[in-house]
Amino acid sequence: MSMTLTFLGTCSGTEPMPGRHHCSFTVEHDGGLYWFDAGECCSYTAHLAGLDLPATQAVFISHTHMDHIGGLPNLLWTLRKLTTISKPSAERLAGRTIPVVIPRLDVWDGILAVLAGTEGGFRTDFKLQPERARDGIAFDRNGFRVTALHNLHLGVPDDGASWESYSFRIDAGGRSVVFSGDVRGLADFAALIPGCDLLLMETGHHGVANVCRELRDSGMTFGRLGFTHHGREILDDPQAALAAAQAVLGDHVFIADDGMQVHL
Ligand SMILES: [Zn+2]
């Protein structure tokens, strides 16, 4: 198995919802654990699901809205906590550097300030390496490559300013996953899609059937389509939304739920 995805949260930035948390998923590959967005409770859900948190290799944040980073300080805090309660975890993380790819380093500084106020001043034997997201290869190690592409969710930056929202493509073991992040439309990140095995598309800002029709009519090749970051359409009636999607794309499409795993 090349990659295993686990959806930790599948909700867009809503008020609290039964059975769904804000956006986050992990990918396991070759003994490593990789995080994509870090909505509320992501480390809680991952740990209780049996995911191997000390195997964390990198964290990728699409943009710094709360439904994508609300769980990030707690995820990092949990990594440290595991090193304080478990010698094997401490030994595995000691000396390691974990990149955190994030579009806004000022927000990162705020997260560090929060962590510095926690137990032990958040001193760790592992290092966190913030890296400002930019277009191109964001990570390429141990056969796991992540390519970032800015999108229009947060508009076009002023001259000299940086893009603030990104989509990602993951390539590992001959398989590929594309994650929209939050986007203005499919056109934002169409360059990442062709040939991917799994396309994860947000529906917090988009109609399910419209996305399916646009994809079908685009002629782009992709394996499966998974909806996540759900908006009201799916939250209100997931069965009806799935039926509308499958009427266009058949069983190539699914609606992600918290805790769902996909093997690629
Ligand atoms: Zn969002």
PDB file of N, CA and C in Angstrom, residues 242 245-254:
ATOM      1  N   LEU A 242     -24.746  13.144  -2.181  1.00  0.00           N
ATOM      2  CA  LEU A 242     -24.018  12.046  -2.830  1.00  0.00           C
ATOM      3  C   LEU A 242     -24.770  11.559  -4.064  1.00  0.00           C
ATOM      4  N   ALA A 245     -24.170  13.926  -6.865  1.00  0.00           N
ATOM      5  CA  ALA A 245     -22.811  13.794  -7.404  1.00  0.00           C
ATOM      6  C   ALA A 245     -22.689  12.529  -8.247  1.00  0.00           C
ATOM      7  N   GLN A 246     -23.256  11.442  -7.745  1.00  0.00           N
ATOM      8  CA  GLN A 246     -23.123  10.164  -8.467  1.00  0.00           C
ATOM      9  C   GLN A 246     -23.948  10.157  -9.747  1.00  0.00           C
ATOM     10  N   ALA A 247     -24.971  10.998  -9.809  1.00  0.00           N
ATOM     11  CA  ALA A 247     -25.737  11.108 -11.049  1.00  0.00           C
ATOM     12  C   ALA A 247     -24.856  11.629 -12.177  1.00  0.00           C
ATOM     13  N   VAL A 248     -23.789  12.346 -11.816  1.00  0.00           N
ATOM     14  CA  VAL A 248     -22.878  12.895 -12.831  1.00  0.00           C
ATOM     15  C   VAL A 248     -21.653  12.010 -13.008  1.00  0.00           C
ATOM     16  N   LEU A 249     -21.042  11.599 -11.892  1.00  0.00           N
ATOM     17  CA  LEU A 249     -19.747  10.902 -11.968  1.00  0.00           C
ATOM     18  C   LEU A 249     -19.796   9.437 -11.538  1.00  0.00           C
ATOM     19  N   GLY A 250     -20.967   8.920 -11.261  1.00  0.00           N
ATOM     20  CA  GLY A 250     -21.079   7.519 -10.861  1.00  0.00           C
ATOM     21  C   GLY A 250     -20.335   7.242  -9.568  1.00  0.00           C
ATOM     22  N   ASP A 251     -19.818   6.014  -9.444  1.00  0.00           N
ATOM     23  CA  ASP A 251     -19.212   5.655  -8.152  1.00  0.00           C
ATOM     24  C   ASP A 251     -17.755   6.089  -8.046  1.00  0.00           C
ATOM     25  N   HIS A 252     -17.326   7.000  -8.925  1.00  0.00           N
ATOM     26  CA  HIS A 252     -15.990   7.586  -8.775  1.00  0.00           C
ATOM     27  C   HIS A 252     -15.965   8.657  -7.694  1.00  0.00           C
ATOM     28  N   VAL A 253     -17.110   8.962  -7.122  1.00  0.00           N
ATOM     29  CA  VAL A 253     -17.170  10.068  -6.174  1.00  0.00           C
ATOM     30  C   VAL A 253     -17.654   9.573  -4.811  1.00  0.00           C
ATOM     31  N   PHE A 254     -17.092  10.151  -3.747  1.00  0.00           N
ATOM     32  CA  PHE A 254     -17.551   9.820  -2.397  1.00  0.00           C
ATOM     33  C   PHE A 254     -17.513  11.070  -1.525  1.00  0.00           C
TER      34      PHE A 254
END
